[in-house]
Amino acid sequence: MPTYKAPVDDIMFLLRDVFHIERYDNLPGFADASPDVLEAILGEAAKYCEDVLTPLNRVGDREGCKRASDGSVKTPTGFKDAFQQYAAGGWMGMSVPAEYGGQGLPETLTIAVNELLCSANMAFAMYPGLTQGAMAAILVHGSPEQKTTFLPKMIEGRWTGTMNLTEPHCGTDLGMLRTKAVKQGDGSYAITGTKIFISAGEHDLSDNIVHLVLARIEGAPAGIKGVSLFIVPKFLVGPDGALGERNGVSCGSLEEKMGIHGNSTCVMNYDGAKGVLIGEENRGLNAMFTMMNEARLGVGVQGLAQSEVAYQNAVIYARERLQGRSISGVKAPDKPADPIIVHPDVRRNLMTMRAFNEAARALVLWTALNADIAARSGDDKQRQAADDYMGLLTPVIKGVLTDQGFANTVAAQQVFGGHGYIAEHGMEQFVRDARIAMIYEGANGIQALDLVGRKLPKDGGRALQAFFKEVQDFLKEQGANEAMKPYAAPLGNALGHLQQATMWFMQNAMAKPDNAGAGAHDYMHLFGLVALGYMWVRIASVAQGKLAAGADGAADPMKARLTTARFFMERMLPETGAHLARIQSGASSLMELPAEAF
Amino acid sequence: MPTYKAPVDDIMFLLRDVFHIERYDNLPGFADASPDVLEAILGEAAKYCEDVLTPLNRVGDREGCKRASDGSVKTPTGFKDAFQQYAAGGWMGMSVPAEYGGQGLPETLTIAVNELLCSANMAFAMYPGLTQGAMAAILVHGSPEQKTTFLPKMIEGRWTGTMNLTEPHCGTDLGMLRTKAVKQGDGSYAITGTKIFISAGEHDLSDNIVHLVLARIEGAPAGIKGVSLFIVPKFLVGPDGALGERNGVSCGSLEEKMGIHGNSTCVMNYDGAKGVLIGEENRGLNAMFTMMNEARLGVGVQGLAQSEVAYQNAVIYARERLQGRSISGVKAPDKPADPIIVHPDVRRNLMTMRAFNEAARALVLWTALNADIAARSGDDKQRQAADDYMGLLTPVIKGVLTDQGFANTVAAQQVFGGHGYIAEHGMEQFVRDARIAMIYEGANGIQALDLVGRKLPKDGGRALQAFFKEVQDFLKEQGANEAMKPYAAPLGNALGHLQQATMWFMQNAMAKPDNAGAGAHDYMHLFGLVALGYMWVRIASVAQGKLAAGADGAADPMKARLTTARFFMERMLPETGAHLARIQSGASSLMELPAEAF
């Protein structure tokens, strides 16, 4: 059975040494989050994830969720108890303002903890994850009354949340949605329609489920401009917050799916269910986007999380499994064979995962810090810059971290050989679970389009230019340092490819937008490589500094980071040239065939 | 539910127009296989695969195989009937010499048919596939008596075959195997040990199962030089060929695995089972290699086959699913949205699969033709050259076609968005089934090592030099043809990368073998891209010729081939530069970390 050890040391190295989190003490909630406090909290989260959630991961996969004929859904053995522990630990509202019962700590911390949860048990982590997403929407768009009604109960874990967007005939194209909202005399709405793929739509973990539902108010304009967002609780809520009668919403069936079996993925039927509007009429997509940005960052974290836990188990196996002899000479003469970690191709898989995981974690935390600044800073300019950064990086993190995270679970499975294909080792579950992250919250093709079509041109390319400048400034700072050359020079080259690609779009995608669509996927991955490379240069710079200063007994981890950074530069970054070539080939060979010729 | 249409037209285009199969009429069995005969046989195979096997694919996945307490195994509903039809159709022995009851037709035809079988139902196709592999070993290494005892019954499908190599502690490193063979007074051997991952090890499709088992004869040398191969039938066979008593071999359990649920993957317990030696004592691995080369080519075909069927279903979905509008302007104004095939990123996925499938099919058939020449030609030199070619390309086909085939099933699933993750559409089954092909018959890392460590240096690099010459000669021929430049020039460049990489190994891997191991995976894929690119140039040349000549009403498929060839050159071939850069970075960043630092 797979094991998991939370990478608390690496998270602390990044927050403390690379990103100097104490510099943000002026932000609300950050003064309470000194590195020592962060480390203690992460230590608690690690214990919970390692001891409680990890053993339930395979249980959840084997048992799945069960729907009874009355529409109720039972989660796998142990999930309810684990959820109660999660709620009791105060994890749900860690970053929600204290006035609603939260702790107001940095969102960065919540995101760091979510990596641990998703490594230990991704299907489980979705229940609180969706609740946090729903809370985020209510926090930003809800009325004061909605906030006080819903948030405290959700923070306590007594109520949970969901997002209801997809319908059988529309997922990406939400303008086509048909779920109807009819205004009632009391100002509420009667919601009718069918939603599919609703994660945590029905389950036995909480007393009530707060569905956020996109629907079209009678007479609203066609398309996405006629879509509104509603709060539709499973049980109606009285003015005192007490649960009333059952609302007209139920789980029609559970989807049979490839993975995340521990999470209940529901078809939800709304049959005149009572809902209240959240935010403004016909501005539902806007409100939903608040949730979606957080959710997309969260899904990117799932990619990293699955890659991390798969990596850890592949390392253990590679150290223990004896098979063949090193081609550079026997390494374990006292054993019948060498451990397979001596083989370069096994190392290639392990190093690829490692080089991704550490940089991806850095990128997530750095972006999360920017999300905190965007939400909490009193300085308009700083807030805007952080918001730009977050908006630009969100599709990159979602798309690249889930694509590569999935690929890494496949690589980790490969290290196990035939044993990786067998269920009992758990490696194939990581592959099946990680796969969904490339699809939901906007399939990765949509992320690429969001990046190229929306985020690049936004505000005259302000966010992109700021990102280029940030990387260039850092490279310039390193310019004088000869020891940094092996890291900085390849990144400079990759950044050049990204800039050429950007220029190519400017010159070729205006007249022919298909050229942007055709290059979007490659551009997103090219961007991701530059962003991850930038993280490695920052990490390498700190590691070198620490080694030069004596490294406080941490010489080995710092040396390991330098080796891994070099691996990234030599082995992963060369891909940028291929991405650029593909982008510059344009749309013509893609679009030439008539549809019927396929 | 997924559908499948066998690509008979493309196979015939390749055999007839690109490879001119009628030129090989001098080979035994080829004169009986005129293009018209081939087309008729493929048409029959197509009907069987489309109508009988395709509908059973999901049945097999859902039901799996069931082991009863007596150790017997029941295959999924419909498999037995389908297997009887397969046997009755004469497919099993299509390429086995007539003296044993086969038809002596080209192996190329059997391999073409196997693509169809594997697309329709990979788990099912493994039962006859393993039988064909076992027959190949008996044909080459068996005694005359063994041949007449076993082959006719296997051809009739009354008996089936297996390969027993892996043990719990050894897969790749077969020198460690422990299964014992003790010589008996009658010249037979008593076989005792445990084998795992035995595909088709026990089932209800045939009256008897002929296990080929690697074991160590008492007192044999340690390591692979002490391993022998035995025939161990499930039921003992009397001198008249009649079935006798049950042998001491049984299925201890079925493995619970990620996919290919319709195939029974068994733990086989040998408890003093009676076996007879096949081939020479202690030369078992040699005999096994005969099966393994065929098997590896066959596994490569599985990668192609899963990619093909996944592609076909993704195309259907992309034509039907309405979602969003084309960024270059509305394409279906009468519909609520455009079909998603208008979106460049959807096209990118479809074209990637298509460009792979057609070239991979060509490469498989071209290599299969070489296998036929190697086995059947009367000309020593021609036979040797073909054998060189087959040996060189086998690891490339196994490794690259299964890696890319799997990636393509993932891409096809992605086209379906959320629906791709749901079991009922069948797309996630293709992913789970295709995954095994990267692992079994030598994990792809082993294929890469086989290519770089064994096949490249063999006979002073004779095979590789011949391959380079073949590609260069073809490019030279095309040199004068301006219209071929868009295909020939990129391939010339890619071939240059492959030659540089080869040179780099020669200069850097002698002194430091880890440099070869570190670059092996990239070299295999670089080689694969060149080989597939070579196929595209050959295809494009024929397509241009046909278009110039008026194309006999086949203008559209020829134009589609030219577009797809260009896509391959522009979008897939640029990867060769990245492979070269990784190879040239050597082993140091891979091998630097001590094992305990991971």
CSV table of C-alpha atoms in Angstrom, one decimal, chain A residues 174-335:
chain,number,residue,atom,x,y,z
A,174,LEU,CA,-22.2,27.6,-20.3
A,175,GLY,CA,-24.2,30.0,-22.4
A,176,MET,CA,-26.2,27.1,-23.5
A,177,LEU,CA,-27.4,26.1,-20.1
A,178,ARG,CA,-31.1,25.4,-19.7
A,179,THR,CA,-31.7,25.1,-15.9
A,180,LYS,CA,-34.6,27.5,-15.2
A,181,ALA,CA,-35.2,29.9,-12.3
A,182,VAL,CA,-38.7,31.2,-11.8
A,183,LYS,CA,-39.2,34.1,-9.5
A,184,GLN,CA,-41.5,33.4,-6.6
A,185,GLY,CA,-43.7,35.8,-4.6
A,186,ASP,CA,-41.2,35.7,-1.6
A,187,GLY,CA,-38.3,36.9,-3.7
A,188,SER,CA,-36.9,33.4,-3.9
A,189,TYR,CA,-36.6,31.3,-7.1
A,190,ALA,CA,-37.9,27.9,-8.1
A,191,ILE,CA,-35.0,26.1,-9.8
A,192,THR,CA,-35.6,23.3,-12.3
A,193,GLY,CA,-33.2,21.4,-14.4
A,194,THR,CA,-30.5,18.7,-14.5
A,195,LYS,CA,-26.8,19.1,-13.6
A,196,ILE,CA,-24.2,16.5,-14.2
A,197,PHE,CA,-20.7,15.8,-12.9
A,198,ILE,CA,-21.5,17.4,-9.6
A,199,SER,CA,-18.7,16.5,-7.2
A,200,ALA,CA,-19.8,16.0,-3.6
A,201,GLY,CA,-23.4,16.6,-4.8
A,202,GLU,CA,-24.8,14.2,-2.3
A,203,HIS,CA,-23.1,12.4,0.6
A,204,ASP,CA,-23.4,11.6,4.3
A,205,LEU,CA,-20.6,13.9,5.6
A,206,SER,CA,-22.6,16.9,6.6
A,207,ASP,CA,-26.1,17.8,7.8
A,208,ASN,CA,-26.7,20.1,4.9
A,209,ILE,CA,-25.3,20.7,1.4
A,210,VAL,CA,-25.2,24.2,0.0
A,211,HIS,CA,-25.5,24.0,-3.8
A,212,LEU,CA,-24.3,26.9,-5.8
A,213,VAL,CA,-26.3,26.6,-9.0
A,214,LEU,CA,-26.1,28.4,-12.4
A,215,ALA,CA,-29.5,28.9,-13.9
A,216,ARG,CA,-31.4,31.1,-16.3
A,217,ILE,CA,-34.1,33.4,-14.9
A,218,GLU,CA,-37.3,33.3,-17.0
A,219,GLY,CA,-37.0,36.0,-19.6
A,220,ALA,CA,-33.3,36.5,-19.2
A,221,PRO,CA,-31.2,37.2,-22.3
A,222,ALA,CA,-29.8,34.3,-24.3
A,223,GLY,CA,-26.3,33.1,-23.8
A,224,ILE,CA,-24.0,33.7,-20.9
A,225,LYS,CA,-25.3,37.1,-20.2
A,226,GLY,CA,-28.6,35.6,-19.0
A,227,VAL,CA,-27.1,33.2,-16.4
A,228,SER,CA,-27.5,33.8,-12.7
A,229,LEU,CA,-26.1,32.1,-9.6
A,230,PHE,CA,-28.3,30.7,-6.9
A,231,ILE,CA,-27.8,29.2,-3.5
A,232,VAL,CA,-29.9,26.1,-3.2
A,233,PRO,CA,-29.6,24.3,0.0
A,234,LYS,CA,-30.4,20.6,0.3
A,235,PHE,CA,-32.5,21.4,3.4
A,236,LEU,CA,-34.2,24.8,3.6
A,237,VAL,CA,-32.7,27.1,6.2
A,238,GLY,CA,-34.9,28.9,8.7
A,239,PRO,CA,-34.3,32.6,9.7
A,240,ASP,CA,-32.6,31.2,12.8
A,241,GLY,CA,-30.3,29.0,10.7
A,242,ALA,CA,-32.2,25.9,11.8
A,243,LEU,CA,-32.7,23.2,9.1
A,244,GLY,CA,-36.2,23.1,7.7
A,245,GLU,CA,-37.8,20.8,5.2
A,246,ARG,CA,-36.1,19.0,2.4
A,247,ASN,CA,-35.6,21.1,-0.8
A,248,GLY,CA,-36.6,19.9,-4.2
A,249,VAL,CA,-33.1,18.8,-5.2
A,250,SER,CA,-31.8,15.2,-5.2
A,251,CYS,CA,-29.1,13.0,-6.6
A,252,GLY,CA,-30.5,11.1,-9.6
A,253,SER,CA,-27.5,8.8,-10.0
A,254,LEU,CA,-23.8,8.5,-9.4
A,255,GLU,CA,-21.4,8.6,-12.4
A,256,GLU,CA,-19.3,5.5,-12.9
A,257,LYS,CA,-15.9,6.9,-13.6
A,258,MET,CA,-12.2,6.2,-14.1
A,259,GLY,CA,-11.0,7.3,-10.7
A,260,ILE,CA,-11.7,9.5,-7.6
A,261,HIS,CA,-14.1,6.8,-6.6
A,262,GLY,CA,-14.2,8.1,-3.1
A,263,ASN,CA,-15.8,11.2,-4.2
A,264,SER,CA,-19.5,11.2,-5.1
A,265,THR,CA,-19.9,12.5,-8.6
A,266,CYS,CA,-23.6,13.1,-9.0
A,267,VAL,CA,-26.3,13.8,-11.5
A,268,MET,CA,-28.4,16.4,-9.6
A,269,ASN,CA,-32.0,16.9,-10.3
A,270,TYR,CA,-33.6,20.2,-9.5
A,271,ASP,CA,-37.4,20.0,-9.4
A,272,GLY,CA,-38.7,23.5,-8.5
A,273,ALA,CA,-36.1,23.7,-5.7
A,274,LYS,CA,-36.1,26.9,-3.7
A,275,GLY,CA,-33.1,29.0,-4.3
A,276,VAL,CA,-31.9,32.5,-3.5
A,277,LEU,CA,-30.0,34.7,-5.9
A,278,ILE,CA,-26.4,35.3,-5.0
A,279,GLY,CA,-24.9,38.5,-6.5
A,280,GLU,CA,-26.7,40.2,-9.3
A,281,GLU,CA,-29.2,38.9,-11.8
A,282,ASN,CA,-27.6,37.7,-15.0
A,283,ARG,CA,-24.2,38.1,-13.5
A,284,GLY,CA,-23.9,34.6,-12.4
A,285,LEU,CA,-20.8,33.7,-14.4
A,286,ASN,CA,-19.0,36.5,-12.8
A,287,ALA,CA,-19.7,35.2,-9.4
A,288,MET,CA,-18.8,31.7,-10.5
A,289,PHE,CA,-15.5,33.0,-11.8
A,290,THR,CA,-14.4,33.9,-8.3
A,291,MET,CA,-14.9,30.3,-7.3
A,292,MET,CA,-13.3,29.1,-10.5
A,293,ASN,CA,-10.0,31.0,-10.1
A,294,GLU,CA,-9.5,29.5,-6.7
A,295,ALA,CA,-10.7,26.2,-7.9
A,296,ARG,CA,-8.3,26.2,-10.8
A,297,LEU,CA,-5.4,26.9,-8.6
A,298,GLY,CA,-6.7,24.1,-6.4
A,299,VAL,CA,-6.9,21.7,-9.3
A,300,GLY,CA,-3.3,22.6,-10.3
A,301,VAL,CA,-2.3,21.7,-6.8
A,302,GLN,CA,-4.0,18.3,-7.3
A,303,GLY,CA,-1.7,17.7,-10.2
A,304,LEU,CA,1.3,18.5,-8.1
A,305,ALA,CA,0.0,16.5,-5.2
A,306,GLN,CA,-0.5,13.3,-7.1
A,307,SER,CA,2.9,13.7,-8.7
A,308,GLU,CA,4.5,14.1,-5.3
A,309,VAL,CA,2.9,11.1,-3.7
A,310,ALA,CA,3.5,9.0,-6.8
A,311,TYR,CA,7.2,10.1,-6.7
A,312,GLN,CA,7.6,9.2,-3.1
A,313,ASN,CA,6.4,5.7,-3.7
A,314,ALA,CA,8.4,5.3,-6.8
A,315,VAL,CA,11.6,6.3,-4.9
A,316,ILE,CA,10.9,3.7,-2.1
A,317,TYR,CA,10.3,1.0,-4.7
A,318,ALA,CA,13.4,2.0,-6.7
A,319,ARG,CA,15.5,1.8,-3.6
A,320,GLU,CA,14.2,-1.6,-2.6
A,321,ARG,CA,13.6,-3.5,-5.8
A,322,LEU,CA,16.6,-5.5,-6.8
A,323,GLN,CA,16.8,-6.1,-10.5
A,324,GLY,CA,19.8,-6.2,-12.9
A,325,ARG,CA,23.2,-4.7,-12.4
A,326,SER,CA,24.4,-1.1,-12.9
A,327,ILE,CA,25.9,-0.7,-16.3
A,328,SER,CA,28.7,1.3,-14.7
A,329,GLY,CA,29.6,-1.7,-12.4
A,330,VAL,CA,28.0,-3.7,-9.6
A,331,LYS,CA,26.8,-1.4,-6.8
A,332,ALA,CA,25.5,-4.0,-4.3
A,333,PRO,CA,27.8,-7.0,-4.5
A,334,ASP,CA,26.3,-8.5,-1.4
A,335,LYS,CA,22.9,-8.7,-3.0
